[in-house]
C-alpha positions as a printed Julia matrix, in Angstrom:
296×3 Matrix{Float64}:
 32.1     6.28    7.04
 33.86    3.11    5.16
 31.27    1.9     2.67
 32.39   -1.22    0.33
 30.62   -2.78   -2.98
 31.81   -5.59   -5.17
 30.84   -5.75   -8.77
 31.65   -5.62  -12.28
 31.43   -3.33  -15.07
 27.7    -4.29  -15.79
 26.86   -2.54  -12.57
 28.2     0.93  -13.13
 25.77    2.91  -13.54
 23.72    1.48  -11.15
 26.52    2.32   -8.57
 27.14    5.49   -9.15
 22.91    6.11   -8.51
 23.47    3.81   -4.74
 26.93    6.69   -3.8
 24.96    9.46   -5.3
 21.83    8.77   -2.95
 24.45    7.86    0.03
 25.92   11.27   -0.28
 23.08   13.24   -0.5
 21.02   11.9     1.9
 24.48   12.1     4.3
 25.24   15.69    3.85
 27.82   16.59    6.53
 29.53   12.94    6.13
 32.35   12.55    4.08
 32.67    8.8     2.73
 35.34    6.2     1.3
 34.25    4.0    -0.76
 35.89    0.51   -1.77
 35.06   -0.76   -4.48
 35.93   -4.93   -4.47
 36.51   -6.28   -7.96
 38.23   -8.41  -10.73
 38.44   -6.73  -14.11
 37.16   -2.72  -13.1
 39.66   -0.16  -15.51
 40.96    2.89  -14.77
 38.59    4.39  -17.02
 35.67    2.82  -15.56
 36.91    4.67  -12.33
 37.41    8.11  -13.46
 33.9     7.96  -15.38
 32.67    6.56  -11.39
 34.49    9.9   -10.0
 32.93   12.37  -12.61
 29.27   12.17  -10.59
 30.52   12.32   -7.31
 31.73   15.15   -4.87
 35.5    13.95   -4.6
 35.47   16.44   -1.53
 33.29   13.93    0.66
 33.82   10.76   -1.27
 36.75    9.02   -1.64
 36.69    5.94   -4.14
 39.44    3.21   -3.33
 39.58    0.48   -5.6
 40.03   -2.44   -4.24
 41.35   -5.52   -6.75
 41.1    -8.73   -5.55
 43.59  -11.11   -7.49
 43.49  -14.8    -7.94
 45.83  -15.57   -5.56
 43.76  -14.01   -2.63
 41.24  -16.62   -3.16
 43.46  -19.4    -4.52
 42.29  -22.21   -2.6
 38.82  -21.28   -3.16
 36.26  -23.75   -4.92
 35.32  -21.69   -7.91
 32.68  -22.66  -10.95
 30.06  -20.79  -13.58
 27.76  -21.27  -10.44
 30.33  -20.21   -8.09
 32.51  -17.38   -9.25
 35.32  -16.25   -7.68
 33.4   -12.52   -6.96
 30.82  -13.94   -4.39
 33.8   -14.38   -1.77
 35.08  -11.1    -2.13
 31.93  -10.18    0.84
 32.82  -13.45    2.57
 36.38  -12.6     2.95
 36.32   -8.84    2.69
 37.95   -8.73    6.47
 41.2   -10.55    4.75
 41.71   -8.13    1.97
 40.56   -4.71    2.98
 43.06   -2.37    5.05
 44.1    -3.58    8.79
 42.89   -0.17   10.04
 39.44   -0.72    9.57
 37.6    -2.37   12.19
 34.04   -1.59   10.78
 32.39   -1.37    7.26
 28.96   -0.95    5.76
 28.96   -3.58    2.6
 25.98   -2.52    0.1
 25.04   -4.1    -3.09
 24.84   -1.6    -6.31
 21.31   -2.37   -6.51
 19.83   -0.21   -3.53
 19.04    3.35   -2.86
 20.03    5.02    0.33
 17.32    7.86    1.09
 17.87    8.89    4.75
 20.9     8.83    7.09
 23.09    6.13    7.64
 24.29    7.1    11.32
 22.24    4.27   13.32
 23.01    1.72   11.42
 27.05    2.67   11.07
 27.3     3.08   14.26
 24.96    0.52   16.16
 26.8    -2.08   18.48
 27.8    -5.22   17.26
 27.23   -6.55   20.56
 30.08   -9.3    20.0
 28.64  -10.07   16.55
 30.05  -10.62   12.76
 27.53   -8.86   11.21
 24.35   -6.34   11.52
 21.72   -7.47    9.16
 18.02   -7.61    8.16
 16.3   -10.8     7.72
 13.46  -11.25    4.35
 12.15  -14.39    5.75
  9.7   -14.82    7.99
  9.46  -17.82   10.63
  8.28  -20.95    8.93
 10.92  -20.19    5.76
 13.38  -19.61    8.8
 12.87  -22.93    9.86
 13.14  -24.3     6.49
 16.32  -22.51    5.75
 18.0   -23.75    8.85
 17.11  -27.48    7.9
 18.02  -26.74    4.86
 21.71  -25.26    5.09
 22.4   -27.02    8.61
 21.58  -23.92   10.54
 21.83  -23.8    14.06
 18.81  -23.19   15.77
 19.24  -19.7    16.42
 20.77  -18.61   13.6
 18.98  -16.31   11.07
 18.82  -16.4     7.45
 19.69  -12.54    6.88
 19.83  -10.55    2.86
 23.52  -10.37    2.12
 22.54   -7.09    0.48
 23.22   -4.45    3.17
 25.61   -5.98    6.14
 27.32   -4.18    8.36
 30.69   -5.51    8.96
 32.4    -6.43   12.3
 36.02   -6.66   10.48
 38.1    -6.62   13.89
 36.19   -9.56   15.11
 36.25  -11.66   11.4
 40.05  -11.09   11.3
 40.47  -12.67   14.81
 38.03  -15.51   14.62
 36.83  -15.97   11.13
 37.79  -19.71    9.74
 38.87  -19.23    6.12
 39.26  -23.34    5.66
 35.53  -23.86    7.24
 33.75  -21.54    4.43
 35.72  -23.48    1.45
 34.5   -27.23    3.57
 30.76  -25.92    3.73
 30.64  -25.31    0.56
 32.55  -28.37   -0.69
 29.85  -30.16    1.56
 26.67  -28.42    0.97
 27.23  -27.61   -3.13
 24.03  -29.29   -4.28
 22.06  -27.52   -1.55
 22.81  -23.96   -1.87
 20.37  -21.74   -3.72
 22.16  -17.79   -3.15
 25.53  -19.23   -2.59
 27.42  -16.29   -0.87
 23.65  -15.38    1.1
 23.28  -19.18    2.0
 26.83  -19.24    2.73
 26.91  -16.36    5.02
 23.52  -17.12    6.83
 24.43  -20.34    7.32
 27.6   -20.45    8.94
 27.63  -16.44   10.23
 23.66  -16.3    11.08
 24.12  -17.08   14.67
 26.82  -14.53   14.91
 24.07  -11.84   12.98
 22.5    -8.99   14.89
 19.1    -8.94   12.92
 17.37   -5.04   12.66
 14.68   -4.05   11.39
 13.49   -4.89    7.24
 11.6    -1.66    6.88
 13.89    0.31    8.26
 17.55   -0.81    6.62
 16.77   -3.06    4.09
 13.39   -2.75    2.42
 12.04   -4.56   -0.84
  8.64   -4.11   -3.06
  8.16   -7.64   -1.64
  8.84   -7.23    2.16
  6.43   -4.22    1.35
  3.72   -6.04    0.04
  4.18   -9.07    2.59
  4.28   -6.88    5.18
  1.14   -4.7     4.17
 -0.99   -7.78    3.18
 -0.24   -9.43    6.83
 -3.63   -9.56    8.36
 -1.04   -9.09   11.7
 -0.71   -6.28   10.47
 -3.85   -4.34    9.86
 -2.99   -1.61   11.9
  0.47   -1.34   10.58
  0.51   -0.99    7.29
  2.63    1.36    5.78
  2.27    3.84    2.74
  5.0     5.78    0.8
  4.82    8.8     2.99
  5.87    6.7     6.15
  8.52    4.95    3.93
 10.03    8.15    3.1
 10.01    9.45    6.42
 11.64    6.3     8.02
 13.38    3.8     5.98
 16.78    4.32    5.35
 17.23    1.93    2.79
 15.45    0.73   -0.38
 17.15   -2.5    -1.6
 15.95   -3.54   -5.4
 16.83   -7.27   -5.24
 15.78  -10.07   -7.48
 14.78   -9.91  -11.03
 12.73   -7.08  -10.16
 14.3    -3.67  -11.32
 13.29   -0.33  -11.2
 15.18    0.15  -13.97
 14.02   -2.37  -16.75
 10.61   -1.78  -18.56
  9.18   -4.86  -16.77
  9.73   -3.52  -12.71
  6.36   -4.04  -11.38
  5.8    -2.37   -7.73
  5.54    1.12   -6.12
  9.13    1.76   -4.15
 11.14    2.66   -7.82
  9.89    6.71   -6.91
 12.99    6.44   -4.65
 15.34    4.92   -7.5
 14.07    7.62  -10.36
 14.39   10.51   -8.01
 18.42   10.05   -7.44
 18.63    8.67  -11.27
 17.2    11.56  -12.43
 19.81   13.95  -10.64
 22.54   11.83  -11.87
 21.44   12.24  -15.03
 21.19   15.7   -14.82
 24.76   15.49  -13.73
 25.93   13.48  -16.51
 24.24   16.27  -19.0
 26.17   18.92  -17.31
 29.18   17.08  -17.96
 28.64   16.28  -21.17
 28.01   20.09  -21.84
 30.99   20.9   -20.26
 33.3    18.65  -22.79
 31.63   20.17  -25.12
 32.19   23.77  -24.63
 35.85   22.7   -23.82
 36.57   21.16  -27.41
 34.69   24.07  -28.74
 36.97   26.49  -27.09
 40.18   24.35  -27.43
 39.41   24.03  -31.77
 38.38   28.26  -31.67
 41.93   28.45  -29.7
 43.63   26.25  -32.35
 42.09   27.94  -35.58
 43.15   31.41  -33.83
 46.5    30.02  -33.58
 46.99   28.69  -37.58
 45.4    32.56  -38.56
């Protein structure tokens, strides 16, 4: 499976949790990861490919230069990184024709299989939507929408890259947003809903792309009496636990119930990184003993 992130180095730790969870709630899939960025070291990469089975997961860094995106309109607002989703089907290899794009932020704690491999059914992207209908309506007026386009959470898309690199309008993005500045709240998610959202296969929030608030929404629905959902369901069928907003699971002010999933695959990490550490150790210990023999 073809997996791709963008960040920077703020986000490193974070990221290595997200693969972590990918890999081991995927265990017989092996996994390359591409990692989109501006400034990421070589350093920062080997300390990426210390937690992770190199075996099944192959990290490919992916740096996108200025000149890639010279004709884009970039400010403090808009940096240059939020088009490196936009236009990841003009920089990533020619041999991919399908990619699962995942912000750091997000745990994965089943498999990935029906999502990777659902049907685009002639669309851009596979996506989940936050927003129910009357903010669906808003959005549309909002950012121009057409009427049957979907405002969909950039966070988890699947990516129809065959399709983008034979009808996707580079010019188009830069003259919406040129346009529609003042308007735009999430740039790259207004961006994206609004010119890709009728070309967006929409699945399922609790399933692919679930949030403490879509949980609480959802549970406090009256609609939904009968369907409310507990932690033991969530474990058993979502796939994906998405952390987005202000609200982290881990800063000292996260406030909701779905950080159990973030801790567990933190903790393991961290276990990791203590093994590690140990191991460094015990090999400077046994390099200085080798050293010390070697002066007697």
């Amino acid at each position: 499976m073809n997996i791709l992130v963008t960040l920077n180095s703020n986000y490193i730790e974070q990221l290595i949790i997200m693969i972590y969870s990918i890999l081991k709630s995927n265990p017989n899939v092996n996994f390359n990861v591409y990692i989109a960025h501006k400034e990421l070291t070589e350093d920062d990469f080997s300390y990426i490919e210390r937690y992770l089975d190199k075996k099944r997961c192959k990290i490919i860094s992916v740096k996108v230069t200025d000149k890639v995106l010279k004709d884009a309109p970039v400010t403090k607002r808009y940096p240059r990184e939020m088009y490196f989703r936009i236009f990841a089907a003009q920089f990533l290899p020619k041999d991919l024709d399908r990619i699962l794009y995942l912000d750091p932020d997000l745990v994965v704690i089943n498999p990935l299989n029906e999502l990777y491999y659902m049907d685009f059914e002639d669309n851009y992207y596979i996506a989940a939507s936050h927003v129910r209908k009357t903010m669906q309506k808003l959005n549309r007026f909002r950012l121009d929408m057409d009427e049957n386009a979907y405002y969909i959470n950039s966070g988890v898309m699947l990516m129809n890259l065959k399709l983008l690199r034979e009808k996707q309008n580079i010019d188009s993005v830069f003259e919406y947003i040129e346009k529609n500045k003042n308007l735009l709240l999430l740039p790259d998610q207004d961006v994206l809903s609004a010119l890709y959202g009728g070309k967006t296969k929409v699945v399922e929030s609790l399933i692919y792309n679930l949030s403490d608030r879509y949980l609480k929404v959802h549970n406090m629905n009256f609609r939904n009496l009968d369907k409310r959902i507990d932690l033991d369901w969530v474990r058993e069928n979502s796939v994906i636990m998405h952390y987005c907003g202000k609200n982290k699971p881990w800063k000292n002010n996260y406030f909701g119930e779905l950080d159990i999933f973030y801790k567990e695959y933190a903790q393991m990490v961290a276990e990791i990184g203590k093994n590690i550490t140990e191991d460094i150790t015990e090999s400077i210990l046994e390099n200085n003993t080798e050293d010390v023999q070697k002066k007697g």
